[in-house]
Amino acid sequence: MKLKNKNIIRSGGRLVLTAAVFLFLVSFVSFGAGKSSPVEAGRVYGGQQMRTVVIDPGHGGIETGAKGKSGTMEKDVTLAVALKLKARIESSMSYEVVLTRDRDIDVPIEMRAAIANNNKADVFVSIHANGSKRETASGSETFFMSLNATDEETRRLAYLENRGSEIKDSMATSSEDELEMILWDMAQTAFIKQSSRLAEMIQAELNGLLGTRNRGIKQAPFKVLCGVAAPAVLVEVAFISNPEEEKKLTSDRFQEGIASAIYNGLSRFLRLYE
Amino acid sequence: MEMEKEATKSKSAKWWVIGILTVLLIFLVVLFFTGGEKIKRFAEQNLPQPEGQVSEEAESKTVTLFLLSASDDLLHKEKRQIISGPSVEDEAGRVLSELIRGSEENMISPLPQRTQVRQVYVTKEGIAYADFSRALVEDFAYGSSAELSAVYAIVNSLAYNFKAIKKVVILVEGGEKDTLGGHVDLSRPLSPNYRLVAE
């Protein structure tokens, strides 16, 4: 009899424990959901005018970026091009231009996205010059954000579908961080189409006007594009690791050419929303 | 009577064990959800490895490395023999060391030569934490292409060879890094990307 009682107490105890674990998990889910306010995902562009362009000269300070054989540093090329592009936009368009840096200083990557968001960027362009371990690699390409397409997409769909009673099951395996990620991803997808459009338009100009080898538009999980709540691209103009292109990249004329190409692509894109 | 007591005792001992294990489980769950990842990892790492696999140590196995070709900007596959076992972590570490050592077929290793593999740890969820020495970030000024090659040579080489590895986190000197050189985001586990690989 005693034994039986004990067993009942114990199985009751187990139930309580299971319930405690369950409640614990559920409370976490609701805590996570309540805490992270969804970022302004669906800013509508149709008919709305764009006002602010944020230009991000890649690298800076101790972070040199790629280096060429003759000592050219990516950070110097990107800044020179960004300043030329800024002047170009300000002289012929009514947009405010914000640079993430206007001199040779360190700017943490998260800060660059924050600068864009704090200034309510309508579009974000990060300027880079490429570098490869292959000396012969050449040409220009334009990147926009990738969200690790296959599995991120699955996760996002799972999140949208799992409402109410099912959500606790799907969340039991993921942490609070992951929920925040999902919300970010949802915000990002809102801009991916526009980003890819912008990438296409800039790439076309790099091919035509600048005449560098066409490496196409691509997606990559670049950190600087991750946090920007606006259409965002990263332009990789020519290879600093290629001695011929390195020489070009240091020339004032070629830098003007890059600025013009990006300007043309950008203004074509912006006109879509005027 | 005496026997029954014995039986009760051993049963109650069993329940004690179950009770303790449950408490331990809750503790681990709490740790997991409150950022105790590292402690959890540490605990799991220090559990004794199952024995009996040591005898296979001398055997070798063929793995596939992803290296940069000299003729295009894609990663190309190259076969390599490594010593097999005892654990996935051991083999994964050897794959990465081979990747750093470079090609036997005129291809380019996307990783700096002085880089050392410090440790590889694989979670039950299939995330591999690959920890490298600081040379990985300090010995090369990465451009985007170089960085994409380096990151996906690591990620692809691990995910392609080991079913237990689905995603990879790259660590440097035991800690997380934003990027190797200012481009590819390393703060999330990365899935392999075979679009950067030649057919």
Coordinates of C-alpha atoms in Angstrom, one line a residue:
Chain A
M1 CA 0.0 0.0 0.0
K2 CA 2.8 2.3 1.0
L3 CA 4.6 1.5 -2.2
K4 CA 1.5 2.2 -4.3
N5 CA 1.0 5.5 -2.6
K6 CA 4.6 6.4 -3.3
N7 CA 4.2 5.5 -6.9
I8 CA 1.2 7.7 -7.2
I9 CA 3.0 10.6 -5.6
R10 CA 5.9 10.0 -7.9
S11 CA 3.9 9.7 -11.0
G12 CA 2.1 12.8 -9.9
G13 CA 5.5 14.5 -9.4
R14 CA 6.5 13.5 -12.9
L15 CA 3.3 15.0 -14.3
V16 CA 4.1 18.3 -12.5
L17 CA 7.6 18.2 -13.8
T18 CA 6.5 17.6 -17.4
A19 CA 3.9 20.4 -17.0
A20 CA 6.6 22.7 -15.6
V21 CA 8.9 22.1 -18.5
F22 CA 6.1 22.6 -20.9
L23 CA 5.0 25.9 -19.3
F24 CA 8.6 27.0 -19.3
L25 CA 8.8 26.5 -23.0
V26 CA 5.5 28.1 -23.8
S27 CA 6.4 31.1 -21.6
F28 CA 9.6 31.5 -23.6
V29 CA 7.7 31.5 -26.9
S30 CA 5.3 34.2 -25.8
F31 CA 8.1 36.2 -24.2
G32 CA 10.1 36.1 -27.5
A33 CA 7.1 36.9 -29.5
G34 CA 6.2 39.9 -27.3
K35 CA 9.6 41.3 -27.1
S36 CA 10.9 41.6 -30.6
S37 CA 8.8 44.1 -32.3
P38 CA 8.6 43.3 -36.0
V39 CA 10.7 45.7 -38.0
E40 CA 9.0 48.0 -40.4
A41 CA 8.6 45.3 -43.0
G42 CA 6.2 46.5 -45.5
R43 CA 7.1 50.0 -46.4
V44 CA 5.1 50.8 -49.5
Y45 CA 6.8 52.4 -52.3
G46 CA 4.1 52.8 -54.9
G47 CA 3.6 56.5 -55.5
Q48 CA 5.7 57.4 -52.6
Q49 CA 8.8 59.6 -53.2
M50 CA 12.2 58.5 -52.2
R51 CA 14.3 61.1 -50.4
T52 CA 17.4 59.6 -48.9
V53 CA 20.2 57.7 -50.5
V54 CA 22.8 56.1 -48.2
I55 CA 26.2 55.3 -49.7
D56 CA 28.5 53.0 -47.9
P57 CA 32.2 53.2 -48.8
G58 CA 33.4 49.7 -47.9
H59 CA 35.9 49.1 -45.2
G60 CA 38.0 52.0 -43.6
G61 CA 40.6 52.6 -40.9
I62 CA 42.5 49.5 -39.9
E63 CA 40.1 47.4 -41.9
T64 CA 41.7 47.9 -45.3
G65 CA 39.7 45.5 -47.4
A66 CA 41.5 43.8 -50.3
K67 CA 45.0 44.9 -51.2
G68 CA 46.6 45.1 -54.6
K69 CA 50.1 44.1 -55.6
S70 CA 51.2 47.7 -55.9
G71 CA 49.7 48.5 -52.5
T72 CA 46.3 49.9 -53.5
M73 CA 43.9 49.4 -50.7
E74 CA 40.2 48.7 -51.2
K75 CA 39.2 51.2 -48.5
D76 CA 40.7 54.1 -50.4
V77 CA 39.1 53.3 -53.7
T78 CA 35.7 52.9 -52.2
L79 CA 35.9 56.2 -50.4
A80 CA 37.0 58.1 -53.5
V81 CA 34.2 56.6 -55.6
A82 CA 31.6 57.2 -52.8
L83 CA 32.6 60.9 -52.6
K84 CA 32.3 61.3 -56.4
L85 CA 29.0 59.5 -56.4
K86 CA 27.7 61.8 -53.6
A87 CA 28.7 64.9 -55.5
R88 CA 27.1 63.5 -58.7
I89 CA 23.8 62.8 -57.0
E90 CA 23.7 66.1 -55.2
S91 CA 24.4 68.2 -58.3
S92 CA 21.7 66.6 -60.4
M93 CA 19.0 65.1 -58.2
S94 CA 16.9 66.3 -55.2
Y95 CA 18.0 63.5 -52.9
E96 CA 19.7 63.7 -49.6
V97 CA 22.9 61.7 -49.6
V98 CA 24.3 60.2 -46.4
L99 CA 27.7 58.6 -46.3
T100 CA 28.4 55.9 -43.7
R101 CA 31.9 57.4 -43.6
D102 CA 33.5 60.4 -45.3
R103 CA 37.1 59.8 -44.3
D104 CA 39.5 57.0 -43.5
I105 CA 37.9 55.7 -40.2
D106 CA 36.7 52.4 -38.8
V107 CA 33.0 52.0 -39.0
P108 CA 31.6 48.7 -37.6
I109 CA 29.5 46.8 -40.1
E110 CA 26.3 46.9 -37.9
M111 CA 26.8 50.7 -37.6
R112 CA 26.6 51.1 -41.3
A113 CA 23.2 49.5 -41.4
A114 CA 22.2 51.5 -38.4
I115 CA 23.2 54.7 -40.1
A116 CA 21.0 53.8 -43.1
N117 CA 18.0 52.9 -40.8
N118 CA 18.4 56.0 -38.6
N119 CA 18.5 58.2 -41.7
K120 CA 15.4 56.4 -43.0
A121 CA 17.3 55.4 -46.1
D122 CA 15.2 54.8 -49.1
V123 CA 18.0 53.0 -50.8
F124 CA 21.4 51.7 -49.7
V125 CA 24.4 51.2 -51.9
S126 CA 27.6 49.7 -50.6
I127 CA 30.7 50.3 -52.7
H128 CA 33.5 47.7 -52.9
A129 CA 36.4 46.7 -55.1
N130 CA 36.9 43.0 -55.4
G131 CA 39.8 40.7 -54.5
S132 CA 40.6 37.1 -55.3
K133 CA 43.4 34.7 -54.7
R134 CA 43.5 34.3 -58.5
E135 CA 45.4 37.1 -60.0
T136 CA 43.6 36.9 -63.3
A137 CA 40.1 37.3 -61.8
S138 CA 38.5 40.4 -63.3
G139 CA 35.2 42.2 -63.8
S140 CA 32.4 43.7 -61.9
E141 CA 29.4 42.2 -60.1
T142 CA 26.5 43.5 -58.0
F143 CA 25.2 41.6 -55.0
F144 CA 22.0 41.7 -53.1
M145 CA 21.1 39.9 -49.9
S146 CA 20.6 36.1 -49.8
L147 CA 18.6 34.6 -47.0
N148 CA 20.1 31.1 -47.6
A149 CA 17.1 30.7 -49.8
T150 CA 16.0 27.1 -49.4
D151 CA 16.0 26.5 -45.6
E152 CA 15.2 30.1 -44.6
E153 CA 12.2 30.1 -46.9
T154 CA 11.0 26.8 -45.4
R155 CA 11.4 28.3 -41.9
R156 CA 9.6 31.4 -42.8
L157 CA 6.7 29.5 -44.2
A158 CA 6.6 27.3 -41.2
Y159 CA 6.4 30.3 -39.0
L160 CA 3.5 31.8 -41.0
E161 CA 1.6 28.5 -41.0
N162 CA 2.1 27.6 -37.4
R163 CA -0.3 29.8 -35.6
G164 CA -2.1 29.2 -32.4
S165 CA -1.8 25.7 -30.9
E166 CA 0.8 24.5 -33.3
I167 CA 3.3 27.3 -32.7
K168 CA 4.6 25.9 -29.4
D169 CA 5.7 22.7 -31.1
S170 CA 7.6 24.5 -33.8
M171 CA 9.2 26.8 -31.3
A172 CA 10.2 24.1 -28.9
T173 CA 13.3 23.5 -31.0
S174 CA 14.2 27.1 -31.7
S175 CA 15.4 29.8 -29.4
E176 CA 14.4 33.4 -28.9
D177 CA 17.2 34.5 -31.1
E178 CA 15.9 32.4 -33.9
L179 CA 12.5 34.0 -33.7
E180 CA 14.1 37.4 -34.0
M181 CA 16.0 36.1 -37.0
I182 CA 12.7 35.0 -38.6
L183 CA 11.2 38.4 -38.1
W184 CA 14.3 40.0 -39.7
D185 CA 14.1 37.6 -42.6
M186 CA 10.5 38.6 -43.1
A187 CA 11.5 42.2 -43.2
Q188 CA 14.3 41.5 -45.6
T189 CA 12.2 39.6 -48.1
A190 CA 10.0 42.7 -48.4
F191 CA 12.9 44.4 -50.1
I192 CA 14.6 41.6 -51.9
K193 CA 12.7 42.1 -55.2
Q194 CA 13.5 45.8 -55.2
S195 CA 17.1 45.1 -54.3
S196 CA 17.5 42.6 -57.2
R197 CA 16.0 45.2 -59.6
L198 CA 18.4 47.8 -58.4
A199 CA 21.3 45.4 -58.7
E200 CA 20.2 44.6 -62.3
M201 CA 20.1 48.3 -63.2
I202 CA 23.5 49.1 -61.7
Q203 CA 25.1 46.0 -63.3
A204 CA 23.8 46.9 -66.7
E205 CA 25.5 50.3 -66.4
L206 CA 28.8 48.8 -65.2
N207 CA 28.7 46.5 -68.2
G208 CA 27.8 49.2 -70.7
L209 CA 29.3 52.5 -69.5
L210 CA 32.3 51.2 -67.5
G211 CA 32.9 48.3 -69.8
T212 CA 34.3 45.9 -67.2
R213 CA 33.7 42.2 -67.7
N214 CA 30.2 41.2 -66.7
R215 CA 30.1 38.9 -63.7
G216 CA 26.4 39.4 -63.3
I217 CA 24.1 40.0 -60.3
K218 CA 24.5 37.6 -57.4
Q219 CA 23.1 36.9 -54.0
A220 CA 25.4 36.4 -50.9
P221 CA 24.9 36.7 -47.2
F222 CA 26.9 39.9 -46.8
K223 CA 26.8 41.3 -43.3
V224 CA 26.4 44.9 -44.3
L225 CA 23.3 44.2 -46.3
C226 CA 21.7 42.1 -43.5
G227 CA 20.3 44.9 -41.3
V228 CA 19.3 47.5 -43.8
A229 CA 15.5 48.1 -43.9
A230 CA 15.5 49.3 -47.5
P231 CA 16.4 48.1 -51.0
A232 CA 20.2 47.4 -50.6
V233 CA 23.0 46.3 -53.0
L234 CA 26.7 45.8 -52.8
V235 CA 28.7 46.7 -55.9
E236 CA 32.0 45.0 -56.5
V237 CA 33.8 47.0 -59.1
A238 CA 36.8 45.4 -60.8
F239 CA 39.5 43.4 -59.0
I240 CA 42.2 45.1 -57.0
S241 CA 44.0 41.8 -56.9
N242 CA 44.3 42.0 -60.7
P243 CA 47.3 44.2 -61.6
E244 CA 45.7 45.7 -64.7
E245 CA 42.4 46.5 -62.9
E246 CA 44.3 47.7 -59.8
K247 CA 45.9 50.4 -62.0
K248 CA 42.6 51.4 -63.4
L249 CA 41.0 51.6 -59.9
T250 CA 43.5 54.2 -58.8
S251 CA 42.9 56.5 -61.8
D252 CA 40.6 59.4 -61.3
R253 CA 38.9 58.9 -64.7
F254 CA 38.0 55.3 -63.9
Q255 CA 36.7 56.2 -60.5
E256 CA 34.5 58.9 -62.2
G257 CA 33.3 56.2 -64.6
I258 CA 32.3 53.9 -61.7
A259 CA 30.4 56.8 -60.0
S260 CA 28.6 57.6 -63.3
A261 CA 27.6 54.0 -63.8
I262 CA 26.2 53.6 -60.3
Y263 CA 24.6 57.0 -60.6
N264 CA 22.8 56.0 -63.9
G265 CA 21.6 52.7 -62.5
L266 CA 20.4 54.4 -59.3
S267 CA 18.6 57.1 -61.0
R268 CA 16.8 54.7 -63.3
F269 CA 15.8 52.8 -60.2
L270 CA 14.6 55.9 -58.4
R271 CA 12.6 57.1 -61.3
L272 CA 10.4 54.0 -60.9
Y273 CA 9.2 55.4 -57.7
E274 CA 8.7 59.0 -58.6
Chain B
M1 CA 10.0 -9.9 3.6
E2 CA 13.6 -9.0 3.5
M3 CA 13.7 -9.5 -0.2
E4 CA 10.7 -7.4 -0.8
K5 CA 12.4 -4.6 1.1
E6 CA 15.4 -5.0 -1.0
A7 CA 13.2 -4.8 -4.1
T8 CA 11.5 -1.7 -2.8
K9 CA 14.9 -0.2 -2.0
S10 CA 16.2 -0.8 -5.5
K11 CA 13.0 0.5 -7.1
S12 CA 13.1 3.6 -5.0
A13 CA 16.7 4.1 -5.9
K14 CA 15.7 3.8 -9.6
W15 CA 13.1 6.5 -9.1
W16 CA 15.7 8.7 -7.4
V17 CA 17.9 8.4 -10.4
I18 CA 15.0 9.3 -12.7
G19 CA 14.2 12.2 -10.4
I20 CA 17.7 13.5 -10.5
L21 CA 17.9 13.1 -14.2
T22 CA 14.7 15.0 -14.7
V23 CA 16.1 17.9 -12.6
L24 CA 19.3 17.8 -14.6
L25 CA 17.3 17.9 -17.8
I26 CA 15.3 21.0 -16.7
F27 CA 18.6 22.6 -15.6
L28 CA 20.0 21.9 -19.1
V29 CA 16.8 23.2 -20.8
V30 CA 17.1 26.4 -18.7
L31 CA 20.7 26.8 -19.6
F32 CA 19.9 26.2 -23.3
F33 CA 17.3 28.9 -23.3
T34 CA 19.1 31.4 -21.2
G35 CA 22.3 31.5 -23.3
G36 CA 24.0 28.7 -21.5
E37 CA 25.0 27.2 -24.9
K38 CA 28.7 27.3 -24.0
I39 CA 28.2 25.5 -20.7
K40 CA 26.1 23.0 -22.5
R41 CA 28.7 22.4 -25.2
F42 CA 31.4 22.1 -22.5
A43 CA 29.3 19.6 -20.6
E44 CA 28.6 17.5 -23.8
Q45 CA 32.2 17.7 -24.9
N46 CA 33.4 16.3 -21.6
L47 CA 31.1 13.3 -21.6
P48 CA 33.2 10.1 -22.2
Q49 CA 33.4 9.1 -25.8
P50 CA 32.1 5.6 -26.6
E51 CA 34.9 3.1 -26.7
G52 CA 35.5 0.4 -29.2
Q53 CA 36.0 2.6 -32.3
V54 CA 39.6 3.1 -31.7
S55 CA 40.5 -0.1 -33.6
E56 CA 39.3 1.6 -36.8
E57 CA 41.8 4.4 -36.4
A58 CA 44.3 3.2 -38.9
E59 CA 41.8 2.9 -41.7
S60 CA 41.5 5.7 -44.2
K61 CA 38.6 7.2 -46.1
T62 CA 38.2 9.2 -49.2
V63 CA 36.8 12.7 -48.7
T64 CA 36.1 15.6 -51.1
L65 CA 37.7 19.0 -50.7
F66 CA 36.5 22.2 -52.3
L67 CA 39.4 24.2 -53.7
L68 CA 39.6 27.3 -55.9
S69 CA 40.6 26.5 -59.5
A70 CA 43.2 28.7 -61.2
S71 CA 41.1 29.0 -64.3
D72 CA 37.7 30.2 -63.0
D73 CA 36.2 31.7 -59.9
L74 CA 34.5 28.5 -58.9
L75 CA 35.3 25.9 -56.2
H76 CA 36.3 22.6 -57.7
K77 CA 36.2 19.2 -56.0
E78 CA 39.3 17.3 -55.2
K79 CA 39.5 13.8 -53.7
R80 CA 41.7 13.2 -50.7
Q81 CA 42.5 10.3 -48.3
I82 CA 42.3 11.0 -44.6
I83 CA 42.6 8.7 -41.6
S84 CA 39.1 7.8 -40.5
G85 CA 37.5 7.9 -37.1
P86 CA 37.1 7.8 -34.2
S87 CA 34.6 10.7 -34.3
V88 CA 33.0 13.0 -36.9
E89 CA 34.8 15.8 -35.2
D90 CA 38.2 14.2 -35.7
E91 CA 37.5 13.5 -39.4
A92 CA 36.1 17.0 -39.9
G93 CA 39.3 18.5 -38.4
R94 CA 41.4 16.4 -40.8
V95 CA 39.3 17.6 -43.8
L96 CA 39.9 21.2 -42.8
S97 CA 43.6 20.7 -42.3
E98 CA 43.8 19.1 -45.8
L99 CA 41.9 22.1 -47.1
I100 CA 44.5 24.4 -45.7
R101 CA 47.4 22.2 -46.9
G102 CA 46.0 22.8 -50.3
S103 CA 45.7 21.1 -53.7
E104 CA 47.6 18.2 -55.1
E105 CA 46.2 19.1 -58.6
N106 CA 47.3 22.7 -59.1
M107 CA 44.3 24.3 -57.5
I108 CA 44.5 27.1 -54.9
S109 CA 43.6 26.8 -51.3
P110 CA 41.3 29.6 -50.4
L111 CA 42.6 29.6 -46.9
P112 CA 45.8 31.2 -45.6
Q113 CA 48.6 28.6 -45.3
R114 CA 49.5 29.3 -41.7
T115 CA 46.0 28.8 -40.5
Q116 CA 45.5 26.0 -38.0
V117 CA 42.4 24.1 -37.1
R118 CA 41.9 24.4 -33.4
Q119 CA 38.9 22.3 -32.9
V120 CA 35.7 21.1 -34.5
Y121 CA 32.6 20.4 -32.5
V122 CA 29.3 19.1 -34.0
T123 CA 26.0 19.6 -32.2
K124 CA 23.2 17.0 -32.3
E125 CA 21.3 19.5 -34.4
G126 CA 23.9 19.2 -37.1
I127 CA 25.7 22.5 -36.6
A128 CA 29.5 22.2 -36.8
Y129 CA 31.6 24.8 -34.9
A130 CA 34.9 25.0 -36.7
D131 CA 37.5 26.9 -34.7
F132 CA 40.6 28.2 -36.5
S133 CA 43.7 30.1 -35.4
R134 CA 43.9 33.8 -35.9
A135 CA 45.9 33.4 -39.1
L136 CA 42.6 32.8 -40.9
V137 CA 41.7 36.4 -40.5
E138 CA 45.1 38.1 -40.1
D139 CA 47.1 36.5 -42.9
F140 CA 45.0 37.7 -45.8
A141 CA 43.2 40.9 -46.9
Y142 CA 40.0 39.4 -48.3
G143 CA 38.1 40.9 -51.2
S144 CA 34.5 39.6 -51.6
S145 CA 35.5 36.8 -54.0
A146 CA 38.3 35.6 -51.8
E147 CA 36.1 35.7 -48.8
L148 CA 33.2 33.8 -50.4
S149 CA 35.7 31.2 -51.6
A150 CA 37.3 30.8 -48.2
V151 CA 34.0 30.6 -46.3
Y152 CA 32.3 28.2 -48.6
A153 CA 35.4 26.0 -49.1
I154 CA 35.1 25.4 -45.3
V155 CA 31.3 25.1 -45.2
N156 CA 31.0 23.0 -48.3
S157 CA 33.9 20.7 -47.4
L158 CA 32.3 19.9 -44.1
A159 CA 28.6 19.6 -45.1
Y160 CA 29.4 17.6 -48.2
N161 CA 31.5 14.9 -46.5
F162 CA 29.5 14.5 -43.2
K163 CA 25.9 13.7 -43.0
A164 CA 25.9 14.8 -39.4
I165 CA 26.8 18.3 -40.5
K166 CA 24.1 20.5 -42.0
K167 CA 25.4 24.0 -41.2
V168 CA 28.7 25.5 -40.1
V169 CA 29.7 28.3 -37.8
I170 CA 33.3 29.5 -38.3
L171 CA 35.1 30.6 -35.1
V172 CA 38.4 32.3 -34.7
E173 CA 40.5 31.6 -31.6
G174 CA 37.4 30.1 -29.9
G175 CA 35.2 33.2 -30.5
E176 CA 32.6 34.4 -33.0
K177 CA 33.7 36.8 -35.7
D178 CA 31.4 39.1 -37.7
T179 CA 33.2 38.4 -40.9
L180 CA 36.7 37.2 -42.1
G181 CA 37.4 40.5 -43.9
G182 CA 34.3 42.6 -43.9
H183 CA 32.0 40.8 -46.2
V184 CA 30.3 37.4 -45.5
D185 CA 28.2 37.3 -42.4
L186 CA 29.5 34.7 -40.0
S187 CA 27.0 35.4 -37.2
R188 CA 24.6 32.8 -38.4
P189 CA 25.2 29.1 -39.1
L190 CA 25.9 28.8 -42.9
S191 CA 24.4 26.2 -45.2
P192 CA 26.6 24.9 -48.0
N193 CA 26.4 26.8 -51.3
Y194 CA 27.0 24.6 -54.3
R195 CA 26.3 27.4 -56.8
L196 CA 29.9 28.5 -56.2
V197 CA 31.0 25.0 -57.3
A198 CA 32.0 23.9 -60.8
E199 CA 29.8 21.2 -62.3

